[in-house]
mmCIF file of C-alpha atoms in Angstrom:
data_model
loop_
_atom_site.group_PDB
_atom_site.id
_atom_site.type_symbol
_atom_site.label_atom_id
_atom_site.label_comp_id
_atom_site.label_asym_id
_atom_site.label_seq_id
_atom_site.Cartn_x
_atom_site.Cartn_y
_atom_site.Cartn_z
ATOM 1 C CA UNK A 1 102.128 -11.328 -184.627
ATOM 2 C CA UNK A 2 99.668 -14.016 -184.868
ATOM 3 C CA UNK A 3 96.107 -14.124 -184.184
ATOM 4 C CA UNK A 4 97.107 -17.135 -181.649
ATOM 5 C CA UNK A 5 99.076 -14.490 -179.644
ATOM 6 C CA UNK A 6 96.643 -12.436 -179.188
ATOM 7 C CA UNK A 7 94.373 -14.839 -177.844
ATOM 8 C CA UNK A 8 96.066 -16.853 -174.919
ATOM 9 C CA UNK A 9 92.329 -18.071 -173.484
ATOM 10 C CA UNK A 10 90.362 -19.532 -175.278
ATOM 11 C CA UNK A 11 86.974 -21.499 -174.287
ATOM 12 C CA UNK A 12 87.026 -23.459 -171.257
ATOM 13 C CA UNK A 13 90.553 -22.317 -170.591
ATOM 14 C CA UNK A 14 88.790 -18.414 -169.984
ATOM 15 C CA UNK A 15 86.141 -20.050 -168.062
ATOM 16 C CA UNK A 16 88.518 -21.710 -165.722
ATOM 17 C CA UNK A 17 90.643 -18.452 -165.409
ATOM 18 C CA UNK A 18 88.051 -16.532 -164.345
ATOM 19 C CA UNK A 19 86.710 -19.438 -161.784
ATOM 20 C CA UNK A 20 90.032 -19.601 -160.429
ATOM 21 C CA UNK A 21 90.104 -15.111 -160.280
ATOM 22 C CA UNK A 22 86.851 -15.232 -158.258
ATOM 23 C CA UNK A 23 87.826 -18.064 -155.767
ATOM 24 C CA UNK A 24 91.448 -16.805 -155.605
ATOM 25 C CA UNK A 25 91.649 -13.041 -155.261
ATOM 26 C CA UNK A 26 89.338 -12.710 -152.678
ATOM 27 C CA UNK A 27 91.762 -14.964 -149.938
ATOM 28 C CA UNK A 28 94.132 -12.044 -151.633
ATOM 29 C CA UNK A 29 92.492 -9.527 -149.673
ATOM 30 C CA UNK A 30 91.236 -10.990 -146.509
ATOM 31 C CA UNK A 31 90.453 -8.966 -143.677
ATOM 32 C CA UNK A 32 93.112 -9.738 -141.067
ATOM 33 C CA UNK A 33 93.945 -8.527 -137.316
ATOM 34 C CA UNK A 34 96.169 -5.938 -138.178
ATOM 35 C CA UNK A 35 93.769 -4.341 -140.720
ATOM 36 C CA UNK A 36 91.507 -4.394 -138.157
ATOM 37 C CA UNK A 37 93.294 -2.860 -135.262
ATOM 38 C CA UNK A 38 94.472 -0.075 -137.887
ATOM 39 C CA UNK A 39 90.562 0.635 -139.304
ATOM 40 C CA UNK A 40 88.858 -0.130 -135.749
ATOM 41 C CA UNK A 41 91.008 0.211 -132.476
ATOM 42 C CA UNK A 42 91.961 3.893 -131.093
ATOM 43 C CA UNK A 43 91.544 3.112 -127.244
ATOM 44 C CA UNK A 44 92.377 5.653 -125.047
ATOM 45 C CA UNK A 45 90.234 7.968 -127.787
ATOM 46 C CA UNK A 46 92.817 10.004 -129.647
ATOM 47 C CA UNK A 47 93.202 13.395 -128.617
ATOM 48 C CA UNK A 48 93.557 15.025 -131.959
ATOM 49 C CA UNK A 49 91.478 18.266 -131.127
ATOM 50 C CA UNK A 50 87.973 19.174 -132.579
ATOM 51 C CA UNK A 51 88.078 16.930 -135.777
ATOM 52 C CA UNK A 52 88.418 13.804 -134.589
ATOM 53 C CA UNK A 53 86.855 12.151 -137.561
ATOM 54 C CA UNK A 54 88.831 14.325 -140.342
ATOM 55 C CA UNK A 55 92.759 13.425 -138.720
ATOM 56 C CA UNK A 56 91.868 9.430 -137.538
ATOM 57 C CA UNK A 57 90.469 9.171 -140.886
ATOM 58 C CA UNK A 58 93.068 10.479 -142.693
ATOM 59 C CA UNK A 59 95.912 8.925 -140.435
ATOM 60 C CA UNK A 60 94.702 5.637 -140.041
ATOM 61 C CA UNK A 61 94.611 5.913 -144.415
ATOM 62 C CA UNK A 62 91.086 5.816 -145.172
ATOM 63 C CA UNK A 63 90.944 8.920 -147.399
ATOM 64 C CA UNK A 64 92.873 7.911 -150.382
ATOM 65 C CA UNK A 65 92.604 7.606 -153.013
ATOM 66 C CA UNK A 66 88.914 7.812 -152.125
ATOM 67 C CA UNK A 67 86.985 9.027 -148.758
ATOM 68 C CA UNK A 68 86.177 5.926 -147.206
ATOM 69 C CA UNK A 69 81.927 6.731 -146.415
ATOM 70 C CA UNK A 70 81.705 5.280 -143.009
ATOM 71 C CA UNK A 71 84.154 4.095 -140.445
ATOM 72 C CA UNK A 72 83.964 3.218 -136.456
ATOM 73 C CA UNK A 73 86.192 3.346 -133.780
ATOM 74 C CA UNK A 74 86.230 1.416 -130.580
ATOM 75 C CA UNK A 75 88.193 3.002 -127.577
ATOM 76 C CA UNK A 76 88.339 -0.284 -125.902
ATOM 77 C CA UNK A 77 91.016 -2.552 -124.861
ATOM 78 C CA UNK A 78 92.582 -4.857 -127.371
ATOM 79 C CA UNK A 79 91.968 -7.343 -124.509
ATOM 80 C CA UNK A 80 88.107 -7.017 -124.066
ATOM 81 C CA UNK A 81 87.802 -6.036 -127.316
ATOM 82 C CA UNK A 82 89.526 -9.385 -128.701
ATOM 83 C CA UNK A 83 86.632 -11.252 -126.344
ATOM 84 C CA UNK A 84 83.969 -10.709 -128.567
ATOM 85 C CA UNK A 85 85.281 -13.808 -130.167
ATOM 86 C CA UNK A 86 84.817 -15.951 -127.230
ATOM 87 C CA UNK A 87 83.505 -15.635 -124.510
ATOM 88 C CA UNK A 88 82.570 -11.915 -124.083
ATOM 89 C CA UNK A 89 80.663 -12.609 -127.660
ATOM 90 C CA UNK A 90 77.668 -14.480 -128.640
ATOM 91 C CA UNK A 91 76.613 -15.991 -132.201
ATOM 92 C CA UNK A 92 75.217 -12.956 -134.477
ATOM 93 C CA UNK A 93 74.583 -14.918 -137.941
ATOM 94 C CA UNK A 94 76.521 -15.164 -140.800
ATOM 95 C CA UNK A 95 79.316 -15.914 -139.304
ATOM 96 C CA UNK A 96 79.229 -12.748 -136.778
ATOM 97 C CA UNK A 97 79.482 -12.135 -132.870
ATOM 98 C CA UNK A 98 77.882 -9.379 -131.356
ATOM 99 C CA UNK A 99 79.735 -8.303 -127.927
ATOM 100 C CA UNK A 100 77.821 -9.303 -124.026
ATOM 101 C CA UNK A 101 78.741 -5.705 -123.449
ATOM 102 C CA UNK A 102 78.827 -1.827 -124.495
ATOM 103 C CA UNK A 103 82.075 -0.215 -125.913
ATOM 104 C CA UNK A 104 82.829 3.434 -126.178
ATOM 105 C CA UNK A 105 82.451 4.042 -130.367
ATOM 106 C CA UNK A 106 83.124 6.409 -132.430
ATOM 107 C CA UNK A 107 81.601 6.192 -135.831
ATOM 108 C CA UNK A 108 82.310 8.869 -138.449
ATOM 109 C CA UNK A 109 80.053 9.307 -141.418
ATOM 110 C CA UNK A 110 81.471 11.229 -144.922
ATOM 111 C CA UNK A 111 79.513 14.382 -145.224
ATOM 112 C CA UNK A 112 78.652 14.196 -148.745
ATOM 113 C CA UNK A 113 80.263 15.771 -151.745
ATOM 114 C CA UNK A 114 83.060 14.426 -153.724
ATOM 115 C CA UNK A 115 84.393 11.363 -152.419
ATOM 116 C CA UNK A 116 87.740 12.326 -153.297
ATOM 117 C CA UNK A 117 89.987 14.230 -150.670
ATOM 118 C CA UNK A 118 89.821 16.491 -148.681
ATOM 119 C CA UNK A 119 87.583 14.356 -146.938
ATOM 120 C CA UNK A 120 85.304 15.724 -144.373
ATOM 121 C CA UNK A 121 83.339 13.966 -142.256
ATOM 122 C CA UNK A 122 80.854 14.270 -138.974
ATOM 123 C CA UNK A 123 81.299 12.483 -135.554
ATOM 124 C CA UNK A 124 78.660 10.261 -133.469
ATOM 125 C CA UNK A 125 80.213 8.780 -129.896
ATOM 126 C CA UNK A 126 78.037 6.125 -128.670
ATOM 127 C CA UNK A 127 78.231 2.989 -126.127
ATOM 128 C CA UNK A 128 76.836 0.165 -127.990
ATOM 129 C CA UNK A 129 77.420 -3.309 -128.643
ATOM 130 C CA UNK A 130 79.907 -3.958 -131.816
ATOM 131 C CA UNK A 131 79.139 -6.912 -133.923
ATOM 132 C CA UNK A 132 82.756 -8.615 -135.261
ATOM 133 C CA UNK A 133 83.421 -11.443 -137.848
ATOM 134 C CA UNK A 134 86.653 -13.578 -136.072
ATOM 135 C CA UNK A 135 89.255 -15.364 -137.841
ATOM 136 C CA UNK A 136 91.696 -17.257 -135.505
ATOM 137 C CA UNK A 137 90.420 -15.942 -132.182
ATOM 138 C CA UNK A 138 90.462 -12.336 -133.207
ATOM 139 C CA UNK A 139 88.975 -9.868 -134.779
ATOM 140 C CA UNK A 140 89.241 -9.173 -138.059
ATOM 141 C CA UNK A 141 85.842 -6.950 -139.916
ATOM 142 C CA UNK A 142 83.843 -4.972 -137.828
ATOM 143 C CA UNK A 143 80.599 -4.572 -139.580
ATOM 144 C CA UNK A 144 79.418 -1.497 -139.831
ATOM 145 C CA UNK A 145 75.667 -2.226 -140.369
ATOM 146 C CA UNK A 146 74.875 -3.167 -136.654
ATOM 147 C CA UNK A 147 75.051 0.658 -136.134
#
């Protein structure tokens, strides 16, 4: 095997690969509606008993392979909750809308420990205004640092 082999980049052919991985792979793993719904939407409030946090977390796949730290619920409709991108929504910043009114949330926090499962975390419900970033008139990140 040759040296040449070994070596498929070389100068401004690595540069250019990794331009292209940084501008590329991120559109790979764009946030989209469905993500959303999954990480976001649980409207009427599950009834899953007293740990709420510990099953929707685990159910909705945010415990593997690590404990996903913090995660928030909105028991709203899709319908008022899809809004926030239009009309029931104004401007936030950076691309954002914050919602004209209060949802019922549920935001669950990892208690600590190893972040690998069992996951276990604790429960706040709240009514508060949710701050979204839209793509196509919907949803699609809910950002989690407007709590």
């Amino acid at each position: 095997m040759t040296m040449g082999m070994l070596m498929p980049f070389k100068g401004y052919e690595l540069v250019l690969f990794f331009v292209l991985a940084v501008v590329l792979l991120p559109g790979a793993y764009a946030p989209d509606y469905p993500t959303f719904l999954r990480q976001h939407y649980d409207n009427p409030k599950s009834n899953v008993g007293n740990r709420y946090c510990d099953t929707m977390m685990q159910r909705r796949g945010m415990t593997r392979p690590v404990c996903k730290d913090k995660n928030s619920f909105i028991h709203g409709t899709k319908k008022n909750i899809n809004k926030v991108c239009g009309s029931g929504g104004v401007p936030y910043g950076n691309g954002l809308r914050r919602s004209r009114n209060r949802f019922p949330v549920t935001t669950c926090k990892h208690r600590g420990g190893s972040n690998r499962p069992p996951c276990r975390y604790s429960e706040n419900t709240s009514s508060r205004l949710i701050v979204v970033r839209c793509a196509g008139g919907r949803p699609v990140h809910f950002d989690e640092s407007q709590i």
